[in-house]
């Protein structure tokens, strides 16, 4: 039976390629975007992840489920640079945490009843190794703090959702050639997405709470 996969932020970049590849392997894929069109073979739901009403409507449109895999991919990267050289205004903090942290949590919370109806439900949070304190390099404080929070969310939810049979993982997609990663990045979205989809396949309760690279290497947190 085809699995149902929900991916946030499929308008471009890694999310678009994840959706395209999952649809190509035969999954039913629902992509959430702020604007269309969806990738080929992907069902479009218009939703901004910072809008609780839109997230609620997304969940209602898919009720009663099951949803086998939820991928929280939508993200933004504001405030590049180092203190003294770049600006880090309060609006950038608020907007980044609204998308990269609260948006992830609200999406998961809304989708839980649908995930619970799956045989082997999984949640993948696209975080970043830039949120790892063990790999701190300075700069980009807003983004790094938001991704540290996103990974922290994955670890804590893995504890609370274990009794409900739901596995949760956090993933670094690599440094990827997208609008966010830039043209000088190391890998293309196709390579990242293929690696990530393989990691999501490997995710089960024994691995729940993991923080991994797109190629499976563990990341110290
Ligand atoms: N690229 C990298 O090297 C890299 C490295 C580490 C982690 N990541 C993470 O990987 C994920 C995808 O990154 P990417 O490189 O593909 O970035 P991207 O090319 O900038 O695409 C970001 C996606 O997120 C969506 N999005 C942003 N804010 C949203 C909101 N409020 N509601 C719904 N969708 C929203 C965008 O939609 P719109 O088109 O509407 O803006 C777009 O589809 C992000 O979480 C990012 O932090 C990327």
CSV table of C-alpha atoms and ligand atoms in Angstrom, one decimal:
chain,number,residue,atom,x,y,z
A,1,UNK,CA,0.0,0.0,0.0
A,2,UNK,CA,1.3,3.5,-0.9
A,3,UNK,CA,2.5,5.4,2.1
A,4,UNK,CA,1.3,8.9,2.9
A,5,UNK,CA,4.0,11.5,3.3
A,6,UNK,CA,3.5,15.1,4.3
A,7,UNK,CA,6.4,17.5,3.6
A,8,UNK,CA,6.4,21.2,4.6
A,9,UNK,CA,8.1,23.8,2.3
A,10,UNK,CA,8.0,22.0,-1.1
A,11,UNK,CA,8.0,25.2,-3.3
A,12,UNK,CA,11.7,24.9,-3.8
A,13,UNK,CA,15.1,23.6,-2.6
A,14,UNK,CA,15.4,20.4,-0.6
A,15,UNK,CA,11.7,20.1,0.2
A,16,UNK,CA,10.8,20.2,-3.4
A,17,UNK,CA,13.3,17.5,-4.3
A,18,UNK,CA,12.2,15.3,-1.3
A,19,UNK,CA,8.6,15.6,-2.5
A,20,UNK,CA,9.5,14.8,-6.1
A,21,UNK,CA,11.6,11.7,-5.1
A,22,UNK,CA,9.0,10.4,-2.7
A,23,UNK,CA,6.2,10.8,-5.3
A,24,UNK,CA,8.4,9.1,-7.9
A,25,UNK,CA,8.9,6.0,-5.7
A,26,UNK,CA,5.1,5.7,-5.4
A,27,UNK,CA,4.2,7.4,-2.1
A,28,UNK,CA,1.2,9.6,-1.8
A,29,UNK,CA,2.9,13.0,-1.1
A,30,UNK,CA,1.2,16.1,0.2
A,31,UNK,CA,3.4,19.2,0.0
A,32,UNK,CA,2.7,22.4,1.9
A,33,UNK,CA,3.6,25.7,0.3
A,34,UNK,CA,2.9,29.3,0.7
A,35,UNK,CA,2.2,29.5,-3.0
A,36,UNK,CA,2.0,27.0,-5.9
A,37,UNK,CA,2.7,25.1,-8.0
A,38,UNK,CA,3.5,21.8,-6.4
A,39,UNK,CA,6.2,19.5,-7.8
A,40,UNK,CA,4.9,16.9,-10.3
A,41,UNK,CA,2.8,14.1,-8.7
A,42,UNK,CA,2.5,16.0,-5.4
A,43,UNK,CA,-0.8,17.2,-3.8
A,44,UNK,CA,-0.6,20.8,-2.9
A,45,UNK,CA,-1.9,22.3,0.3
A,46,UNK,CA,-1.4,26.0,0.8
A,47,UNK,CA,-0.1,26.7,4.3
A,48,UNK,CA,2.3,29.0,6.0
A,49,UNK,CA,3.8,27.0,8.9
A,50,UNK,CA,3.5,30.0,11.2
A,51,UNK,CA,-0.3,30.1,10.7
A,52,UNK,CA,-2.0,27.8,13.2
A,53,UNK,CA,-5.3,28.0,11.2
A,54,UNK,CA,-3.6,27.0,8.0
A,55,UNK,CA,-1.9,24.1,9.8
A,56,UNK,CA,-5.2,23.1,11.3
A,57,UNK,CA,-6.9,23.1,7.9
A,58,UNK,CA,-4.0,21.0,6.5
A,59,UNK,CA,-4.6,18.3,9.2
A,60,UNK,CA,-8.4,18.4,8.8
A,61,UNK,CA,-8.0,18.0,5.0
A,62,UNK,CA,-6.1,14.7,5.6
A,63,UNK,CA,-8.2,13.4,8.5
A,64,UNK,CA,-8.4,10.7,9.7
A,65,UNK,CA,-5.1,9.7,8.2
A,66,UNK,CA,-3.0,7.7,8.4
A,67,UNK,CA,0.1,9.8,7.8
A,68,UNK,CA,3.1,7.6,7.7
A,69,UNK,CA,5.9,10.2,7.5
A,70,UNK,CA,5.9,13.9,8.4
A,71,UNK,CA,8.9,15.9,7.2
A,72,UNK,CA,9.2,19.4,8.8
A,73,UNK,CA,11.5,21.0,6.2
A,74,UNK,CA,10.3,24.6,5.8
A,75,UNK,CA,12.9,26.9,7.2
A,76,UNK,CA,14.5,30.4,6.9
A,77,UNK,CA,18.0,31.7,7.5
A,78,UNK,CA,18.2,35.3,8.6
A,79,UNK,CA,21.0,37.3,10.2
A,80,UNK,CA,24.1,35.9,8.5
A,81,UNK,CA,27.5,37.2,9.8
A,82,UNK,CA,29.1,38.0,13.1
A,83,UNK,CA,28.3,40.3,16.0
A,84,UNK,CA,29.5,43.8,15.2
A,85,UNK,CA,29.5,43.2,11.5
A,86,UNK,CA,25.9,42.3,10.8
A,87,UNK,CA,22.5,43.2,12.1
A,88,UNK,CA,20.4,40.9,14.3
A,89,UNK,CA,17.1,42.8,14.8
A,90,UNK,CA,14.4,41.5,17.1
A,91,UNK,CA,12.1,40.9,14.1
A,92,UNK,CA,14.6,38.5,12.6
A,93,UNK,CA,14.7,36.5,15.9
A,94,UNK,CA,11.0,36.4,16.1
A,95,UNK,CA,10.4,35.4,12.5
A,96,UNK,CA,13.1,32.7,12.5
A,97,UNK,CA,11.9,31.1,15.7
A,98,UNK,CA,8.3,31.3,14.4
A,99,UNK,CA,9.2,29.3,11.3
A,100,UNK,CA,12.1,27.1,12.3
A,101,UNK,CA,10.9,26.1,15.8
A,102,UNK,CA,7.2,27.0,16.6
A,103,UNK,CA,6.2,26.1,13.0
A,104,UNK,CA,7.7,22.7,13.4
A,105,UNK,CA,6.0,22.1,16.8
A,106,UNK,CA,2.6,23.3,15.6
A,107,UNK,CA,2.8,21.1,12.5
A,108,UNK,CA,3.7,18.1,14.5
A,109,UNK,CA,1.0,18.8,17.2
A,110,UNK,CA,-1.7,19.1,14.5
A,111,UNK,CA,-0.6,16.0,12.7
A,112,UNK,CA,-0.3,13.7,15.7
A,113,UNK,CA,-3.8,12.0,15.5
A,114,UNK,CA,-3.1,11.2,11.8
A,115,UNK,CA,0.3,9.9,12.5
A,116,UNK,CA,-1.0,7.7,15.3
A,117,UNK,CA,-3.1,5.8,12.8
A,118,UNK,CA,-0.1,4.7,10.8
A,119,UNK,CA,1.6,1.3,11.3
A,120,UNK,CA,5.1,2.8,11.7
A,121,UNK,CA,4.7,6.5,12.1
A,122,UNK,CA,7.8,8.7,11.8
A,123,UNK,CA,8.6,12.4,12.1
A,124,UNK,CA,11.7,13.9,10.5
A,125,UNK,CA,12.8,17.4,11.5
A,126,UNK,CA,15.2,19.1,9.0
A,127,UNK,CA,17.6,20.8,11.4
A,128,UNK,CA,21.2,21.8,10.7
A,129,UNK,CA,24.6,20.9,12.1
A,130,UNK,CA,24.9,24.7,12.5
A,131,UNK,CA,22.7,24.1,15.6
A,132,UNK,CA,25.2,21.8,17.2
A,133,UNK,CA,27.1,23.4,20.1
A,134,UNK,CA,29.8,20.7,19.6
A,135,UNK,CA,30.4,22.1,16.1
A,136,UNK,CA,30.0,25.8,17.0
A,137,UNK,CA,32.0,28.2,14.7
A,138,UNK,CA,30.5,31.5,15.7
A,139,UNK,CA,28.3,33.9,13.7
A,140,UNK,CA,24.8,33.2,12.3
A,141,UNK,CA,23.5,33.3,15.9
A,142,UNK,CA,19.8,33.5,15.1
A,143,UNK,CA,19.8,30.5,12.7
A,144,UNK,CA,22.1,28.5,14.9
A,145,UNK,CA,20.0,29.0,18.0
A,146,UNK,CA,16.8,28.2,16.1
A,147,UNK,CA,18.3,24.9,14.7
A,148,UNK,CA,19.6,24.0,18.2
A,149,UNK,CA,16.0,24.5,19.4
A,150,UNK,CA,14.7,22.4,16.5
A,151,UNK,CA,17.0,19.5,17.4
A,152,UNK,CA,16.2,19.9,21.1
A,153,UNK,CA,12.5,19.6,20.1
A,154,UNK,CA,13.2,16.4,18.2
A,155,UNK,CA,15.0,14.9,21.2
A,156,UNK,CA,12.2,15.8,23.7
A,157,UNK,CA,9.4,14.8,21.4
A,158,UNK,CA,11.1,11.4,20.8
A,159,UNK,CA,10.7,10.8,24.6
A,160,UNK,CA,7.1,11.9,24.8
A,161,UNK,CA,5.9,10.2,21.5
A,162,UNK,CA,7.7,6.9,22.1
A,163,UNK,CA,4.7,5.4,24.1
A,164,UNK,CA,2.5,6.4,21.2
A,165,UNK,CA,4.8,4.4,18.8
A,166,UNK,CA,6.0,7.5,16.9
A,167,UNK,CA,9.7,7.8,16.1
A,168,UNK,CA,11.3,11.3,15.8
A,169,UNK,CA,14.6,12.2,14.2
A,170,UNK,CA,16.5,15.4,13.5
A,171,UNK,CA,18.6,15.6,10.3
A,172,UNK,CA,21.3,17.8,8.7
A,173,UNK,CA,20.7,17.7,4.9
A,174,UNK,CA,24.3,18.6,4.1
A,175,UNK,CA,25.5,21.9,2.6
A,176,UNK,CA,23.1,22.0,-0.3
A,177,UNK,CA,23.0,24.1,-3.5
A,178,UNK,CA,19.6,25.8,-2.9
A,179,UNK,CA,18.6,29.5,-2.5
A,180,UNK,CA,19.6,29.1,1.2
A,181,UNK,CA,22.8,27.1,0.7
A,182,UNK,CA,24.0,29.1,-2.3
A,183,UNK,CA,25.6,28.0,-5.5
A,184,UNK,CA,29.0,27.2,-3.9
A,185,UNK,CA,27.5,24.5,-1.6
A,186,UNK,CA,28.8,20.9,-1.6
A,187,UNK,CA,25.9,18.8,-2.8
A,188,UNK,CA,22.9,19.2,-5.0
A,189,UNK,CA,19.3,18.8,-3.7
A,190,UNK,CA,18.9,15.4,-5.5
A,191,UNK,CA,21.8,13.8,-3.6
A,192,UNK,CA,20.7,15.3,-0.3
A,193,UNK,CA,17.0,14.2,-0.7
A,194,UNK,CA,18.0,10.7,-1.7
A,195,UNK,CA,20.2,10.4,1.4
A,196,UNK,CA,17.5,11.9,3.7
A,197,UNK,CA,14.8,9.6,2.4
A,198,UNK,CA,17.0,6.6,3.1
A,199,UNK,CA,17.6,7.9,6.7
A,200,UNK,CA,13.8,8.4,7.2
A,201,UNK,CA,13.4,4.7,6.1
A,202,UNK,CA,15.9,3.7,8.7
A,203,UNK,CA,14.1,5.7,11.4
A,204,UNK,CA,12.3,3.5,14.0
A,205,UNK,CA,11.8,3.6,17.7
A,206,UNK,CA,15.3,2.1,18.3
A,207,UNK,CA,16.8,5.2,16.6
A,208,UNK,CA,14.3,7.7,17.8
A,209,UNK,CA,15.9,10.9,19.1
A,210,UNK,CA,18.8,10.6,16.6
A,211,UNK,CA,20.6,13.6,15.1
A,212,UNK,CA,22.1,12.6,11.8
A,213,UNK,CA,23.7,13.8,8.6
A,214,UNK,CA,21.9,13.1,5.3
A,215,UNK,CA,24.4,10.2,4.8
A,216,UNK,CA,23.8,8.7,8.2
A,217,UNK,CA,26.8,10.0,10.1
A,218,UNK,CA,25.8,10.9,13.7
A,219,UNK,CA,26.1,14.5,14.7
A,220,UNK,CA,27.3,15.4,18.3
A,221,UNK,CA,24.7,17.8,19.7
B,1,LIG,N1,20.7,24.4,2.0
B,1,LIG,C1,21.5,24.0,3.0
B,1,LIG,O1,22.7,24.0,2.8
B,1,LIG,C2,20.9,23.7,4.3
B,1,LIG,C3,21.8,23.2,5.3
B,1,LIG,C4,21.3,22.9,6.6
B,1,LIG,C5,19.9,22.9,6.8
B,1,LIG,N2,19.1,23.3,5.8
B,1,LIG,C6,17.6,23.3,6.1
B,1,LIG,O2,16.9,22.6,5.1
B,1,LIG,C7,15.6,23.1,5.0
B,1,LIG,C8,15.3,23.4,3.5
B,1,LIG,O3,16.3,24.4,3.1
B,1,LIG,P1,16.6,24.8,1.6
B,1,LIG,O4,18.0,24.9,1.4
B,1,LIG,O5,15.8,24.0,0.7
B,1,LIG,O6,16.0,26.3,1.7
B,1,LIG,P2,15.2,27.2,0.6
B,1,LIG,O7,15.7,26.8,-0.8
B,1,LIG,O8,15.4,28.6,1.1
B,1,LIG,O9,13.7,26.7,0.7
B,1,LIG,C9,13.0,27.0,1.9
B,1,LIG,C10,11.6,26.4,1.8
B,1,LIG,O10,11.0,26.7,3.1
B,1,LIG,C11,9.7,27.4,2.8
B,1,LIG,N3,9.3,28.2,3.8
B,1,LIG,C12,10.0,29.2,4.4
B,1,LIG,N4,9.2,29.9,5.3
B,1,LIG,C13,8.0,29.2,5.3
B,1,LIG,C14,6.8,29.4,6.0
B,1,LIG,N5,6.6,30.4,6.9
B,1,LIG,N6,5.8,28.6,5.7
B,1,LIG,C15,5.9,27.6,4.8
B,1,LIG,N7,7.0,27.4,4.1
B,1,LIG,C16,8.1,28.2,4.3
B,1,LIG,C17,10.0,28.1,1.5
B,1,LIG,O11,8.8,28.5,0.9
B,1,LIG,P3,8.7,29.9,0.0
B,1,LIG,O12,9.1,29.6,-1.4
B,1,LIG,O13,7.3,30.3,0.1
B,1,LIG,O14,9.6,30.9,0.7
B,1,LIG,C18,10.8,27.1,0.7
B,1,LIG,O15,9.9,26.1,0.2
B,1,LIG,C19,15.5,24.3,5.9
B,1,LIG,O16,14.9,23.9,7.2
B,1,LIG,C20,17.0,24.7,6.2
B,1,LIG,O17,17.2,25.4,7.4
B,1,LIG,C21,19.5,23.7,4.6
